[in-house]
Coordinates of N, CA and C in Angstrom, one line a residue:
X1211 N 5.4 63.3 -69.2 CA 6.2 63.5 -68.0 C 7.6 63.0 -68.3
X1212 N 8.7 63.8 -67.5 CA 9.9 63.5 -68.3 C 10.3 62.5 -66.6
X1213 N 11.3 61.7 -67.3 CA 11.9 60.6 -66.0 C 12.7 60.9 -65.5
X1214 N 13.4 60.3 -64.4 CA 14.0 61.0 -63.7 C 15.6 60.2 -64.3
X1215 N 15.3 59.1 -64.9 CA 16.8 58.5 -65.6 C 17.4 59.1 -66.9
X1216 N 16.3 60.0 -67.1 CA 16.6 60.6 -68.9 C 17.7 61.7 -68.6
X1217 N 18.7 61.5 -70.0 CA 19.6 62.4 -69.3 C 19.5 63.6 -69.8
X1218 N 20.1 64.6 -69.5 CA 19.8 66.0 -69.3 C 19.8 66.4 -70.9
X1219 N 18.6 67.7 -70.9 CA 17.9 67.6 -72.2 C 17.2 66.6 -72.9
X1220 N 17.0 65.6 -72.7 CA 16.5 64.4 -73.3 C 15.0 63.8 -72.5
X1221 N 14.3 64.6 -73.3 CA 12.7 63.9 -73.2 C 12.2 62.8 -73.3
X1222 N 12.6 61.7 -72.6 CA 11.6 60.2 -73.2 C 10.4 60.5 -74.2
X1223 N 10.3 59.7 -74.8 CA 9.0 59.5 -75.6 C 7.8 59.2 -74.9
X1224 N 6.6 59.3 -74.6 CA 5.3 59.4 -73.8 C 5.1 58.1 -74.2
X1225 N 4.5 57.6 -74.0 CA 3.8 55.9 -73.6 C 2.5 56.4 -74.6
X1226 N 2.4 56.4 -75.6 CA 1.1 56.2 -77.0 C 0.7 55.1 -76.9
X1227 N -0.8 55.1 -77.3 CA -1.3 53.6 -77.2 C -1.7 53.5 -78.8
X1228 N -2.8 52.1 -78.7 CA -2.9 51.5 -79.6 C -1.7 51.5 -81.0
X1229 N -2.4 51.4 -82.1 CA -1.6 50.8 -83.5 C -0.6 52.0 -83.9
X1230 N -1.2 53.5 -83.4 CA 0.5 54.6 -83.5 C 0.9 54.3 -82.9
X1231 N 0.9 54.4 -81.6 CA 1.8 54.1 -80.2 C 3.3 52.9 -81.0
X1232 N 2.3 51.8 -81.4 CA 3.4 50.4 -81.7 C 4.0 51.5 -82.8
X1233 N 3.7 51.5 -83.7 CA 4.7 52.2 -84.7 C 5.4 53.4 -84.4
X1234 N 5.2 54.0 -83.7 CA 6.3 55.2 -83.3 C 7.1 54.5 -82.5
X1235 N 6.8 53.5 -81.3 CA 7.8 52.4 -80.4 C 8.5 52.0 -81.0
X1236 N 8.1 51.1 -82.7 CA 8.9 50.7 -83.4 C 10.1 51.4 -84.2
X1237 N 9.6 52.3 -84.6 CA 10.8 53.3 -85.0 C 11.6 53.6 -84.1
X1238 N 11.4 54.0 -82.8 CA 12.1 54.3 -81.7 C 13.3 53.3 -81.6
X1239 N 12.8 52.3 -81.6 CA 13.3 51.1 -80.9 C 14.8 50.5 -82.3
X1240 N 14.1 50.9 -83.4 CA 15.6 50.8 -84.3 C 16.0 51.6 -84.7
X1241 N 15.5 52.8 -84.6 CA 15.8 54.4 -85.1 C 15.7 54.6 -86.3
X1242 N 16.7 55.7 -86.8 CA 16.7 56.2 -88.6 C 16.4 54.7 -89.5
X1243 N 17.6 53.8 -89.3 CA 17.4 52.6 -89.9 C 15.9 52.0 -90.2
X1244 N 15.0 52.2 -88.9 CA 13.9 51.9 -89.3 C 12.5 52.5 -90.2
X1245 N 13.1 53.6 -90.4 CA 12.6 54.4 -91.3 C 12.7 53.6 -92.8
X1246 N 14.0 53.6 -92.8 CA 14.4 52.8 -94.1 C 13.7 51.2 -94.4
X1247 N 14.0 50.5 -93.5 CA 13.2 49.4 -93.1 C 11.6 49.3 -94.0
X1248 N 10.8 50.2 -92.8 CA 9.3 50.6 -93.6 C 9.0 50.8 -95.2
X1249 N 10.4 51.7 -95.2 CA 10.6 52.1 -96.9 C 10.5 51.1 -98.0
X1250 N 11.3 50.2 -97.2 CA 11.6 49.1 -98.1 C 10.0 48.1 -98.1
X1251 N 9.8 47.9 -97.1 CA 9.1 46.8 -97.3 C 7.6 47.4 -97.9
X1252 N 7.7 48.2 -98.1 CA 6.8 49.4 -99.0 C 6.7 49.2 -100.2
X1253 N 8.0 48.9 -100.5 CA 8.0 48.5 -102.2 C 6.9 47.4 -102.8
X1254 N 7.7 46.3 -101.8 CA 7.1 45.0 -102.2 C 5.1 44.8 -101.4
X1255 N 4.5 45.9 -100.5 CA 3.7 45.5 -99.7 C 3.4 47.2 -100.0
X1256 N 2.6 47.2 -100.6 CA 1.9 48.5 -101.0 C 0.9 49.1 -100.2
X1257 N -0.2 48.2 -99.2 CA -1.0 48.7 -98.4 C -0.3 49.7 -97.0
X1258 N 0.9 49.2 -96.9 CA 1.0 49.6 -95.5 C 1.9 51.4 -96.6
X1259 N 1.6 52.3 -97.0 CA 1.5 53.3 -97.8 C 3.0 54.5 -97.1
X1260 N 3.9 55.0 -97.3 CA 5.0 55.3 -97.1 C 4.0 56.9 -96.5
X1261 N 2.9 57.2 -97.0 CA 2.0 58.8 -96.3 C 1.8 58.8 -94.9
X1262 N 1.5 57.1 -94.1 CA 1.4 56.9 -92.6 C 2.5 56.4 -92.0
X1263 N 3.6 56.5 -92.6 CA 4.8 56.3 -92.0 C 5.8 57.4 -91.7
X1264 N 5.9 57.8 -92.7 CA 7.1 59.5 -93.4 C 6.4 60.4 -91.6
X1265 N 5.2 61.1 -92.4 CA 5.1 61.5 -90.8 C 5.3 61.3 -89.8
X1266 N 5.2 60.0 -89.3 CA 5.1 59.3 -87.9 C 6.8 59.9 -87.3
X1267 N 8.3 59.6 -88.4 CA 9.4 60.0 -88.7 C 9.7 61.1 -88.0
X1268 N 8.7 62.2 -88.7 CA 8.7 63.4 -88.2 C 8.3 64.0 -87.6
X1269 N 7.7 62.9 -86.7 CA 6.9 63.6 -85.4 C 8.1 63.4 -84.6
X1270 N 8.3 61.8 -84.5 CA 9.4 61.3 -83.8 C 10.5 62.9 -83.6
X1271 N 11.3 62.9 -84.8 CA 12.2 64.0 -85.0 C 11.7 65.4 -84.4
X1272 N 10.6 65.8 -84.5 CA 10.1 66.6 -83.9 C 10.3 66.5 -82.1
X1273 N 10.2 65.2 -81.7 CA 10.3 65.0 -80.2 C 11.8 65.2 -79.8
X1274 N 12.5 64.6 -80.8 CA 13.5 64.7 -79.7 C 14.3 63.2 -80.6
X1275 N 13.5 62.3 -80.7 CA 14.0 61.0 -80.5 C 14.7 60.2 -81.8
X1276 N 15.1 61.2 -82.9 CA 15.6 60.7 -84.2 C 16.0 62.3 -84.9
X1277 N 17.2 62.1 -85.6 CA 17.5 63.3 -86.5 C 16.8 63.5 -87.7
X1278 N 16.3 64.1 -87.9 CA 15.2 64.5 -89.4 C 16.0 64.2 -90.3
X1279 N 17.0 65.0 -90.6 CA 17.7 64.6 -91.3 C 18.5 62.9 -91.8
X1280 N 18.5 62.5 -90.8 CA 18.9 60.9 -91.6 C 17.7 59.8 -91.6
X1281 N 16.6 60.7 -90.5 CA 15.8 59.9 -91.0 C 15.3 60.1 -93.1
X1282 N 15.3 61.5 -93.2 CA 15.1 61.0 -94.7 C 15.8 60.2 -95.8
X1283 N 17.6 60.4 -94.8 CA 18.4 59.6 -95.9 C 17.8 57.8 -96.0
X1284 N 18.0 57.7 -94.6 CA 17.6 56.3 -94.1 C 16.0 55.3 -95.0
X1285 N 15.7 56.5 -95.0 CA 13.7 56.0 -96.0 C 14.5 56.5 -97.6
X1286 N 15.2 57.5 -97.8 CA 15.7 57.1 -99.6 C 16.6 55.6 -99.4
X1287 N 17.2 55.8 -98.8 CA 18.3 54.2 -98.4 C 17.2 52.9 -98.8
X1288 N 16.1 52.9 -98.0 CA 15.3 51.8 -98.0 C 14.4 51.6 -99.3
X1289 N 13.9 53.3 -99.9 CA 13.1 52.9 -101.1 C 14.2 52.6 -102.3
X1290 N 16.0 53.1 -102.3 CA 16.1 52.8 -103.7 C 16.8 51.5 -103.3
X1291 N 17.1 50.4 -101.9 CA 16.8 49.2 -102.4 C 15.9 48.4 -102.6
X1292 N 14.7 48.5 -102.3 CA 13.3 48.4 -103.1 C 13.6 48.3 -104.4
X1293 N 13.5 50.1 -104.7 CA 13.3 50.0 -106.5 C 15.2 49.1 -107.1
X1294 N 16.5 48.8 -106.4 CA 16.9 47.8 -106.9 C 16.7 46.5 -107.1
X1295 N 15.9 46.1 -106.3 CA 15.1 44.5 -106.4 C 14.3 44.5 -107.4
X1296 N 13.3 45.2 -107.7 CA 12.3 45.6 -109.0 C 12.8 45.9 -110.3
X1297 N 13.8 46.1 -109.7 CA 14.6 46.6 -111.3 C 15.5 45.1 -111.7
X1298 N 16.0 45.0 -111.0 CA 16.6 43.5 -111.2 C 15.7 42.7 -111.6
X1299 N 14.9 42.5 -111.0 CA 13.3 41.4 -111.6 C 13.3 41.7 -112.9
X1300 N 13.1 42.9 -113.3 CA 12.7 43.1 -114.8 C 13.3 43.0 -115.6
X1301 N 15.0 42.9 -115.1 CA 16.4 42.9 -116.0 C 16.3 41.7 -116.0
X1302 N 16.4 40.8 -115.4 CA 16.6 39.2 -115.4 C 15.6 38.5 -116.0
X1303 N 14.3 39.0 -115.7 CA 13.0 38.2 -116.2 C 12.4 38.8 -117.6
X1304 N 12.6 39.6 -118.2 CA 12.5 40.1 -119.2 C 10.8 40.4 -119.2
X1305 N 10.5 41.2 -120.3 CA 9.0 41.3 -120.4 C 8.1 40.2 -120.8
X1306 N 8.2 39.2 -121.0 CA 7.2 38.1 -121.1 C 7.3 37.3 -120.3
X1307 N 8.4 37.1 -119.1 CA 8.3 36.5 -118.4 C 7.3 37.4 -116.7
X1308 N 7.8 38.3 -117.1 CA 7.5 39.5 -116.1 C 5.9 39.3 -116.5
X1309 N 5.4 39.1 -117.5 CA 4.2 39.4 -117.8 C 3.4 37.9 -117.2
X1310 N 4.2 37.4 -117.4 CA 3.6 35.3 -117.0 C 3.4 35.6 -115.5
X1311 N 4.3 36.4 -115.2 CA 4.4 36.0 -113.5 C 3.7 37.0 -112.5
X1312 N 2.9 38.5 -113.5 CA 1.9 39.5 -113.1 C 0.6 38.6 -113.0
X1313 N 0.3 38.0 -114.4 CA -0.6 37.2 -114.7 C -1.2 36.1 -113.3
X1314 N -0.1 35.6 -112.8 CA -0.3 34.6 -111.8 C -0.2 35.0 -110.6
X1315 N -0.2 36.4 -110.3 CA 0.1 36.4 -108.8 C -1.5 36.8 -108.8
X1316 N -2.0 36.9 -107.2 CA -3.3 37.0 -107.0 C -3.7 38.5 -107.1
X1317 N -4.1 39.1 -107.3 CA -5.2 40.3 -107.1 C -3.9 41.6 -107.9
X1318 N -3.0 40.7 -108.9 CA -2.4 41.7 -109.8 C -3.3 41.2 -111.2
X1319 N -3.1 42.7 -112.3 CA -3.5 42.6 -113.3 C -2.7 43.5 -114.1
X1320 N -2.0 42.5 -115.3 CA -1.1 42.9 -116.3 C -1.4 44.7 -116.3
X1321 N -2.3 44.8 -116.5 CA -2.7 46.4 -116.6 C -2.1 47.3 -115.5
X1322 N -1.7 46.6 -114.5 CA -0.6 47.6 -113.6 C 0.5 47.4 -114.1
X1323 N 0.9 46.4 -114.7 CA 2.8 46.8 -114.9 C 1.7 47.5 -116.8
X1324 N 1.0 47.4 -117.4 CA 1.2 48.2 -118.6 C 1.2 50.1 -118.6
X1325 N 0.1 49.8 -117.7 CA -0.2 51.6 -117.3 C 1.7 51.7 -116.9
X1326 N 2.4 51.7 -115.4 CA 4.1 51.9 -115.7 C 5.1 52.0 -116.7
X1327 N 4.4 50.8 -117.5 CA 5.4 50.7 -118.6 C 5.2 51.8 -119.8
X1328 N 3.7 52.3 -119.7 CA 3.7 53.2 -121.2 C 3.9 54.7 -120.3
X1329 N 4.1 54.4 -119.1 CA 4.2 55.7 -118.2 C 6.1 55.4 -118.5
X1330 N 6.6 54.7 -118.8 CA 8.1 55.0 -118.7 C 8.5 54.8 -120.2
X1331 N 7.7 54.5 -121.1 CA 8.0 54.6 -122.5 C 7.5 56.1 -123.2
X1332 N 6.7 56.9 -122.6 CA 6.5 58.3 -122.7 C 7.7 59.5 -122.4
X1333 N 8.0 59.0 -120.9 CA 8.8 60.2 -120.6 C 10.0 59.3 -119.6
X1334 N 10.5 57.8 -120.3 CA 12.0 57.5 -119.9 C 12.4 58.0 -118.6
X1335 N 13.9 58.5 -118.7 CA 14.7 58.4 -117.0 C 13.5 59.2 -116.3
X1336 N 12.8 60.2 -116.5 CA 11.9 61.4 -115.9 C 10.5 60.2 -115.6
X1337 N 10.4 59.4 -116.0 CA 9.4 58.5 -115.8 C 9.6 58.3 -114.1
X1338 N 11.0 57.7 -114.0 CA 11.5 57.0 -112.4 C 11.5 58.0 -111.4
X1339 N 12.0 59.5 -112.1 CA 12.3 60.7 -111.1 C 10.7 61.2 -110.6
X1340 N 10.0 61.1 -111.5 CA 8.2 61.6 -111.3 C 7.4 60.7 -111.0
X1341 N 7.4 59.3 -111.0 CA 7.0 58.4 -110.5 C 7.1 57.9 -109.0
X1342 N 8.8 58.8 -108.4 CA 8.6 58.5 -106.9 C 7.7 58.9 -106.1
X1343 N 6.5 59.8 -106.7 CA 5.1 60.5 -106.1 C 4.4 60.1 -106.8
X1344 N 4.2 58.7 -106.8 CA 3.0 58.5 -107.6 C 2.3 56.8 -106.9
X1345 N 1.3 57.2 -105.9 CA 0.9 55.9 -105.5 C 1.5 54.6 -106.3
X1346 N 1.4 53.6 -106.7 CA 1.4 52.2 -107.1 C 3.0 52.4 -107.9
X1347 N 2.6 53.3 -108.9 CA 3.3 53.7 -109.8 C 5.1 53.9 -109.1
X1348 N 4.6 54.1 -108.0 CA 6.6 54.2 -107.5 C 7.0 53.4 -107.1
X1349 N 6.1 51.5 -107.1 CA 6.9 50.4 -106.9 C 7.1 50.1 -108.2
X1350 N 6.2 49.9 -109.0 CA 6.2 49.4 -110.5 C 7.2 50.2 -111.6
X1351 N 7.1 51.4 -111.5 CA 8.3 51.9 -113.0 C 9.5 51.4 -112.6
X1352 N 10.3 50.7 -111.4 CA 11.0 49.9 -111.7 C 11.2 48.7 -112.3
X1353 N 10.1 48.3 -112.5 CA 10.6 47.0 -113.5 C 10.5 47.1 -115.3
X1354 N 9.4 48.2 -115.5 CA 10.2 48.5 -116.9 C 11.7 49.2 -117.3
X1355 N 11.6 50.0 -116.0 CA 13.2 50.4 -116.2 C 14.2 49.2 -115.9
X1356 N 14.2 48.4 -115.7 CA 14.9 46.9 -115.4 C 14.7 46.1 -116.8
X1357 N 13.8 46.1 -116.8 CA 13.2 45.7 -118.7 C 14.4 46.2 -119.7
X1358 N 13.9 47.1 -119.5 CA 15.1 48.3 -121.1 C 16.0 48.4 -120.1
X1359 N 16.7 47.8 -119.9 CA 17.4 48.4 -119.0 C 18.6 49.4 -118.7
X1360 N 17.7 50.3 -118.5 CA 18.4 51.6 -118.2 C 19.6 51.4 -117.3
X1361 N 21.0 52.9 -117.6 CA 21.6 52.3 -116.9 C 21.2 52.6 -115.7
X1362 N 21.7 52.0 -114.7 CA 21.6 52.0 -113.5 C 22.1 53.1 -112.4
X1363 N 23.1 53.5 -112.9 CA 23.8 54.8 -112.2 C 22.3 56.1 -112.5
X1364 N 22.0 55.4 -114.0 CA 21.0 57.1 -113.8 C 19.4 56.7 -113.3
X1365 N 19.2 55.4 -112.8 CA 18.4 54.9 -112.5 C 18.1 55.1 -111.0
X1366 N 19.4 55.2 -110.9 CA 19.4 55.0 -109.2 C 19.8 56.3 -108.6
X1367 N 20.4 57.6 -109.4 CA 20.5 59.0 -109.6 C 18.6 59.7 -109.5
X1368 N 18.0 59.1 -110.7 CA 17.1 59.4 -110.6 C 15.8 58.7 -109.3
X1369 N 16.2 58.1 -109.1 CA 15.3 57.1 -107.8 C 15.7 58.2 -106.2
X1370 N 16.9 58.5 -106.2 CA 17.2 59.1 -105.3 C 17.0 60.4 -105.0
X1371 N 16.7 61.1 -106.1 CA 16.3 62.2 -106.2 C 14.4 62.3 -105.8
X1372 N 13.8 61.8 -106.7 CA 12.7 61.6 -106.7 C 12.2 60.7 -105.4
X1373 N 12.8 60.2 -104.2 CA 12.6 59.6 -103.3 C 13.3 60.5 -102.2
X1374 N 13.9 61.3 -102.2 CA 14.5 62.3 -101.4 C 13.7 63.6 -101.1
X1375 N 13.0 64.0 -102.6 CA 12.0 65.0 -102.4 C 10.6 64.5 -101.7
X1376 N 10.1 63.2 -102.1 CA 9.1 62.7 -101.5 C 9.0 62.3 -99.8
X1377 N 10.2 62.0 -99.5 CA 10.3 61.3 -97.9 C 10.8 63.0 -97.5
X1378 N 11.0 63.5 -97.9 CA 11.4 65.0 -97.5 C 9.8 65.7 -97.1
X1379 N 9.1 65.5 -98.2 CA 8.1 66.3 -98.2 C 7.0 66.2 -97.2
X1380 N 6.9 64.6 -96.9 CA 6.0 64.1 -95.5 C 7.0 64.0 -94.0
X1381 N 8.3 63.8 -94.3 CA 8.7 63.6 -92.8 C 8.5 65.2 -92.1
X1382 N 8.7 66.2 -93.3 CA 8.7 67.7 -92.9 C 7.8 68.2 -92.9
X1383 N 6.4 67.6 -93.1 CA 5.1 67.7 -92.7 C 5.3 67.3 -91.0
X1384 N 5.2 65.7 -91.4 CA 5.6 65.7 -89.7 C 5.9 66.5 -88.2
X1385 N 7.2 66.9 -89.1 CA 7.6 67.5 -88.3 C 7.7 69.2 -87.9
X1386 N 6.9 69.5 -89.2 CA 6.2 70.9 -89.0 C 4.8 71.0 -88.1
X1387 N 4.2 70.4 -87.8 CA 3.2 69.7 -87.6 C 3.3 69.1 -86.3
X1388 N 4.6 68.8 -85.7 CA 4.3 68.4 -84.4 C 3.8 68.5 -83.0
X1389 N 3.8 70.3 -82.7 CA 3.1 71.1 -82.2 C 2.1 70.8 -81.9
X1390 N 1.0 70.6 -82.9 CA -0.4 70.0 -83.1 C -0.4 68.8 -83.0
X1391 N 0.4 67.8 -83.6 CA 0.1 66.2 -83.2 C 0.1 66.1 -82.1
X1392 N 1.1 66.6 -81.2 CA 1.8 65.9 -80.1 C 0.7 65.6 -79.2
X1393 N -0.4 66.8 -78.4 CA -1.8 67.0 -78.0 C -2.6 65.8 -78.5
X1394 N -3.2 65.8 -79.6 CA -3.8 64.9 -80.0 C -3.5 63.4 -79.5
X1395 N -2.1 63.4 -79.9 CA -1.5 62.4 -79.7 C -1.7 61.3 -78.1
X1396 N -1.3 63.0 -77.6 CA -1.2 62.2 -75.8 C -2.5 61.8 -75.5
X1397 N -3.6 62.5 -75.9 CA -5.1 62.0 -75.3 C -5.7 61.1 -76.1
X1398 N -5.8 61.0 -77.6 CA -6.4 60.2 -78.6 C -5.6 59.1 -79.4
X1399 N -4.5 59.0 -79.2 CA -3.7 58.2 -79.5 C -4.4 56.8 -80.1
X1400 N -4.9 56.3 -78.9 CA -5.9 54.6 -79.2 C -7.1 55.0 -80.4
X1401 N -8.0 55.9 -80.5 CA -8.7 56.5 -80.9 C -8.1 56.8 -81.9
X1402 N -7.1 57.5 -82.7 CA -6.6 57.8 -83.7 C -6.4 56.6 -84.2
X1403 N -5.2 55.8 -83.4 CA -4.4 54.8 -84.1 C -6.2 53.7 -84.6
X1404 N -7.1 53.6 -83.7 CA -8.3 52.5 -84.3 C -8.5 53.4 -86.0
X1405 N -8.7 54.7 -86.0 CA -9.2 55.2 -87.3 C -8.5 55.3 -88.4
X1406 N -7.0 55.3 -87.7 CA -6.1 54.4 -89.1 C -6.1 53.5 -89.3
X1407 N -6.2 52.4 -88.6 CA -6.3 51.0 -89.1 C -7.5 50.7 -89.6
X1408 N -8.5 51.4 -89.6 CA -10.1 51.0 -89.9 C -10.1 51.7 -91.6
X1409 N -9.6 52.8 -91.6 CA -9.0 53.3 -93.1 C -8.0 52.4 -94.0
X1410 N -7.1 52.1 -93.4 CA -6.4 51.1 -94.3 C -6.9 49.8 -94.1
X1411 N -8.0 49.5 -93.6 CA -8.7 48.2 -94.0 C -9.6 48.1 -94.6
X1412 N -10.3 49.5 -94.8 CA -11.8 49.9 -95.6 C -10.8 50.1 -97.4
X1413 N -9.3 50.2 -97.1 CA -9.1 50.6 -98.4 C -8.4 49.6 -99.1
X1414 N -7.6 48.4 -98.1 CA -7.5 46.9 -97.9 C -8.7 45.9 -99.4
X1415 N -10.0 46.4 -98.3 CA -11.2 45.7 -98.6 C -11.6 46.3 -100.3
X1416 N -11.6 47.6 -100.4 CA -12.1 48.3 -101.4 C -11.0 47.2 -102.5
X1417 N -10.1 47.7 -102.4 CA -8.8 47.0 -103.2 C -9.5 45.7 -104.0
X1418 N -9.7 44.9 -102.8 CA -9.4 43.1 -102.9 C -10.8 43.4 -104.0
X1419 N -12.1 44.2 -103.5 CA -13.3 43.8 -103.9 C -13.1 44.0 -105.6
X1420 N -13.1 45.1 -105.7 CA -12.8 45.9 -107.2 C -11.9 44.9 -108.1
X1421 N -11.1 44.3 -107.5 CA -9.8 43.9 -108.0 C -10.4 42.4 -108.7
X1422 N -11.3 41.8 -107.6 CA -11.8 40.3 -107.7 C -12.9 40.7 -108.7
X1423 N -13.6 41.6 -109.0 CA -15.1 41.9 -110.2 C -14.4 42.3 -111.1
X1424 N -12.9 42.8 -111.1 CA -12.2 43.2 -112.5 C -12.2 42.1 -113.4
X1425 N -11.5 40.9 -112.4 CA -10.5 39.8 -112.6 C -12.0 38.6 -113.0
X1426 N -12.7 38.8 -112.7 CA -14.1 37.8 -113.0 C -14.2 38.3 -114.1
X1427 N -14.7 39.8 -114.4 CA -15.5 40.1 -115.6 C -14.7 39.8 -116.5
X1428 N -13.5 39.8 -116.6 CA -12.1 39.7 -117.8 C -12.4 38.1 -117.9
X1429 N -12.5 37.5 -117.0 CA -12.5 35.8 -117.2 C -13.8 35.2 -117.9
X1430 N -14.6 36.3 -117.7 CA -16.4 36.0 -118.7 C -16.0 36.8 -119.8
X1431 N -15.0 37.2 -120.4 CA -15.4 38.6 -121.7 C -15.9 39.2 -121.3
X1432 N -16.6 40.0 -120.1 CA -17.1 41.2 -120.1 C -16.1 42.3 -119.9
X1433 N -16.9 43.8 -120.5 CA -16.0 44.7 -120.2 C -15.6 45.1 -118.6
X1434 N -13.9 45.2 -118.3 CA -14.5 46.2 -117.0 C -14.3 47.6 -116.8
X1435 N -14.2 47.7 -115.8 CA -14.3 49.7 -115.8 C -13.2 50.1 -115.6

């Protein structure tokens, strides 16, 4: 229902409940910038996954309540200062220290920065550009590219490209798509938003579990999988 203060042409956003509701409020509430925001903190915090956010963007955009277009700039803005922090880590800390300090964080294993690294010693700048579609892999090939370090202009050429096609390709799902969300949206909203959080906690859980019988069997010599 539209208000009676909204001004002409301008649809308020519907009152969504549960855990979408908050995040579409949220983006509302800072706009494009917070698209970027998400982006970022994506880098460093991998569960919360840039697939249930990008859309949410382009539903938004789809309403009425953000421009599609800067929302994509705003989410490349966010992920290539991400991959600038990661890439700095790896310039400054070099590969043995980078390796000391994978070693010691909890529920990482050297074997995620090696799989990146022989993924960016194969196929170089095209590593960073193909890696922006690639689960885990599009926080981490910045720090071997920070390692060798590449220059930066084509680092960040290449980040932006490969992060422009990818935030392109879900916010425009989104917003192709909105038609059909919106329905859903207004009646199941609470009900949706419980089945996303229950998926990213079953995938949360899957993570930690796998991660902790890796990190055991490696500490007895046994093989793991």
């Amino acid at each position: 229902m539209s208000s009676p203060d909204a001004p002409p042409g301008e649809e308020p956003l519907p009152e969504y409940e549960g855990f979408l509701g908050w995040v579409l409020d949220l983006m509302v509430t800072l706009g494009e910038p917070g698209v970027g925001v998400a982006l970022l903190i994506e880098t460093f915090f991998p569960p919360m996954p840039s697939e249930a956010v990008l859309p949410g963007a382009g539903f938004l955009a789809y309403t009425g309540q953000m421009n599609v277009w800067l929302a994509i700039v705003w989410a490349t803005v966010g992920g290539l200062v991400g991959a600038w922090g990661l890439y700095a880590l790896g310039a400054l800390l070099g590969r043995e220290r980078t390796m000391w300090l994978l070693r010691r964080t909890p529920l990482l294993e050297a074997e995620d920065f090696h799989r990146s690294e022989r993924f960016f010693e194969r196929f170089g700048g095209l590593a960073v550009l193909l890696g922006r579609c690639v689960p885990l892999v599009r926080s981490l090939i910045s720090i071997p590219a920070g390692i060798a370090r590449m220059s930066l202009v084509r680092f960040s050429l290449y980040t932006v490209i490969g992060s422009a096609v990818w935030n392109g390709v879900w916010i425009g799902l989104g917003y192709a798509f909105g038609p059909a969300i919106e329905p859903a949206l207004v009646h199941w909203s609470d009900l949706i938003g419980n089945i996303v959080l229950a998926v990213i906690g079953l995938l949360v859980v899957w993570f930690v579990v796998v991660r902790v019988r890796s990190l055991r069997a490696r500490a007895q010599g046994r093989p793991t999988a």
